[in-house]
PDB file of C-alpha atoms and ligand atoms in Angstrom:
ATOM      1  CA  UNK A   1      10.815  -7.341 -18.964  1.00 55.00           C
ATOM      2  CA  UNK A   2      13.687  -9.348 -17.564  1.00 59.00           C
ATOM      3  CA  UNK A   3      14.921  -9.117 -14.250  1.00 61.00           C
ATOM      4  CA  UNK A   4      11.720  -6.764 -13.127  1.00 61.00           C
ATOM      5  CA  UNK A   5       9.464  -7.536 -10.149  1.00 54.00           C
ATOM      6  CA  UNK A   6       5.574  -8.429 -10.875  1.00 52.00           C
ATOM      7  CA  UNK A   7       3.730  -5.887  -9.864  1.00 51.00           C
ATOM      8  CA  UNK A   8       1.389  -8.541  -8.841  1.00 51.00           C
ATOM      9  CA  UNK A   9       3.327  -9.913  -5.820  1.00 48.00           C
ATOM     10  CA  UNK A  10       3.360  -6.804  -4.146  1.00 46.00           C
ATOM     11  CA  UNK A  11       0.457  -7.431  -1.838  1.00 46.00           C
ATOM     12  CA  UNK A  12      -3.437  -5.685  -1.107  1.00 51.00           C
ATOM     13  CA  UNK A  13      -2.077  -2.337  -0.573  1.00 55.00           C
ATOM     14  CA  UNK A  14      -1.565  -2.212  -4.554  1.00 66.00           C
ATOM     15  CA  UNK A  15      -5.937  -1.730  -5.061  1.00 81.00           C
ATOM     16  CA  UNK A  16      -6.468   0.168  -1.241  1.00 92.00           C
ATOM     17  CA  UNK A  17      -7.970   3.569  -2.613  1.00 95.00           C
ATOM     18  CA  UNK A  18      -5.949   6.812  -1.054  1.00 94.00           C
ATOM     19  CA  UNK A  19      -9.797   8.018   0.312  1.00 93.00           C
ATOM     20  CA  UNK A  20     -12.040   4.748   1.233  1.00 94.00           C
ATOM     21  CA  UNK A  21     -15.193   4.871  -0.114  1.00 94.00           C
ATOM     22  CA  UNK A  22     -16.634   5.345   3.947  1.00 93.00           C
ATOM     23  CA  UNK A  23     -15.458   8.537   3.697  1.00 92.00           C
ATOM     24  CA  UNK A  24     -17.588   9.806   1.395  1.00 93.00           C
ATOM     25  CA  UNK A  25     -20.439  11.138   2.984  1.00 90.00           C
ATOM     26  CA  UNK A  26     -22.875  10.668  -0.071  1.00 91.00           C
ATOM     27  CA  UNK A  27     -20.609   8.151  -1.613  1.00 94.00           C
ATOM     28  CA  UNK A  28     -17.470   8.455  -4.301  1.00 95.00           C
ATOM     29  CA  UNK A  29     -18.545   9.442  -7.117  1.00 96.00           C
ATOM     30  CA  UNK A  30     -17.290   6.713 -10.232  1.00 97.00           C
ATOM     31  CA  UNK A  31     -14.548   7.346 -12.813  1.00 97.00           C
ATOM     32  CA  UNK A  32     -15.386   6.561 -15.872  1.00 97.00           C
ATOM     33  CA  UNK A  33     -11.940   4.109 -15.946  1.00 97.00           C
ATOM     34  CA  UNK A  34     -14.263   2.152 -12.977  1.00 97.00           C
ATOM     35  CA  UNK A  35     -12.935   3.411  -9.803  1.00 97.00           C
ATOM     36  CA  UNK A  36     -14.391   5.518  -7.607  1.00 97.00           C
ATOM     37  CA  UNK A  37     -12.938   9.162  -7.008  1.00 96.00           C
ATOM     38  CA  UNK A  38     -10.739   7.917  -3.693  1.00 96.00           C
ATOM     39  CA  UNK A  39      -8.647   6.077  -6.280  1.00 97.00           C
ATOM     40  CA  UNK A  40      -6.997   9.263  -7.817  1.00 96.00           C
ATOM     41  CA  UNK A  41      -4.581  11.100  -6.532  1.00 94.00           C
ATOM     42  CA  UNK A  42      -4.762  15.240  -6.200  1.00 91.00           C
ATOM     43  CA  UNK A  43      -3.316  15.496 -10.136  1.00 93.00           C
ATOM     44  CA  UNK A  44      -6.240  13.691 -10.858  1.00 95.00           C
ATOM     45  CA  UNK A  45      -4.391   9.693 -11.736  1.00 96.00           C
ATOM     46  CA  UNK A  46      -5.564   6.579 -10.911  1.00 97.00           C
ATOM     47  CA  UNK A  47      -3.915   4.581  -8.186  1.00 96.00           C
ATOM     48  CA  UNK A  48      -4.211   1.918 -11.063  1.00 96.00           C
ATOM     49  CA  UNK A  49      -4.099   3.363 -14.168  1.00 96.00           C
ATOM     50  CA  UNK A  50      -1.293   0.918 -15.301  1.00 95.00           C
ATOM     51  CA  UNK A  51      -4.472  -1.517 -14.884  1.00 95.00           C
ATOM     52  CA  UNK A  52      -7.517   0.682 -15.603  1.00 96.00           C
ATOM     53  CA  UNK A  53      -5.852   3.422 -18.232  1.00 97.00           C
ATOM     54  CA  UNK A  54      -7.417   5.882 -16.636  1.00 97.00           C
ATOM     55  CA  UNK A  55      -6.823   9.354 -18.518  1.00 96.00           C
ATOM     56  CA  UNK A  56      -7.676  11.298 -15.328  1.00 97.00           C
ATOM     57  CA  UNK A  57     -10.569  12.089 -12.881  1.00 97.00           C
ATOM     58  CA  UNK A  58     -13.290  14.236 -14.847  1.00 96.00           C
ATOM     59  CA  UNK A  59     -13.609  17.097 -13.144  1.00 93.00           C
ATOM     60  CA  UNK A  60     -17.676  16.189 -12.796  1.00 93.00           C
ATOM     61  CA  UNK A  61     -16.625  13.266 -10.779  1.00 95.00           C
ATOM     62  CA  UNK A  62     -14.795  14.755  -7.858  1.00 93.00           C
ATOM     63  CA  UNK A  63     -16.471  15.531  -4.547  1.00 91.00           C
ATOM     64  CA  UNK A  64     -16.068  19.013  -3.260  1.00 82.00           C
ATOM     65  CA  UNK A  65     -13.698  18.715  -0.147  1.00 70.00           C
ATOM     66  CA  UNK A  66     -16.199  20.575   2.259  1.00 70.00           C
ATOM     67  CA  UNK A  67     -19.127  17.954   1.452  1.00 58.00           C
ATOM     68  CA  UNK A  68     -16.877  14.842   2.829  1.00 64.00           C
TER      69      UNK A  68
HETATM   70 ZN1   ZN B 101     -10.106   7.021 -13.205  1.00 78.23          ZN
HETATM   71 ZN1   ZN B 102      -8.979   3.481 -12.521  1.00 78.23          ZN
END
């Protein structure tokens, strides 16, 4: 698309997960679009699904919040 900035150039903070994997107790559990649950967002989307496609965060693969 002319006239559009690369995504590319926009620096590391484009594949930083919103929950590091550290931060997982027993570990993220793995999407099957091959990032780990601290990738999506609350709705369920990838940080990179533009990458990934990602068609959301199986319910199966989301840590309960109280066992952080
Ligand atoms: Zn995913
Ligand atoms: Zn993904």
């Amino acid at each position: 698309m002319p006239g559009q900035v690369s995504e590319s150039s926009i620096g590391p903070s484009d594949d930083t997960p919103y929950v590091p994997s550290w931060c997982y107790k027993n570990g993220p559990k793995m999407c099957p679009c091959g990032h780990h649950e601290g990738y999506h967002n609350d709705a369920g989307d990838c940080l990179m699904h533009h990458k990934c496609k990602c068609s959301g965060l199986p319910a199966d693969c989301l840590t309960p919040i109280g066992e952080l």
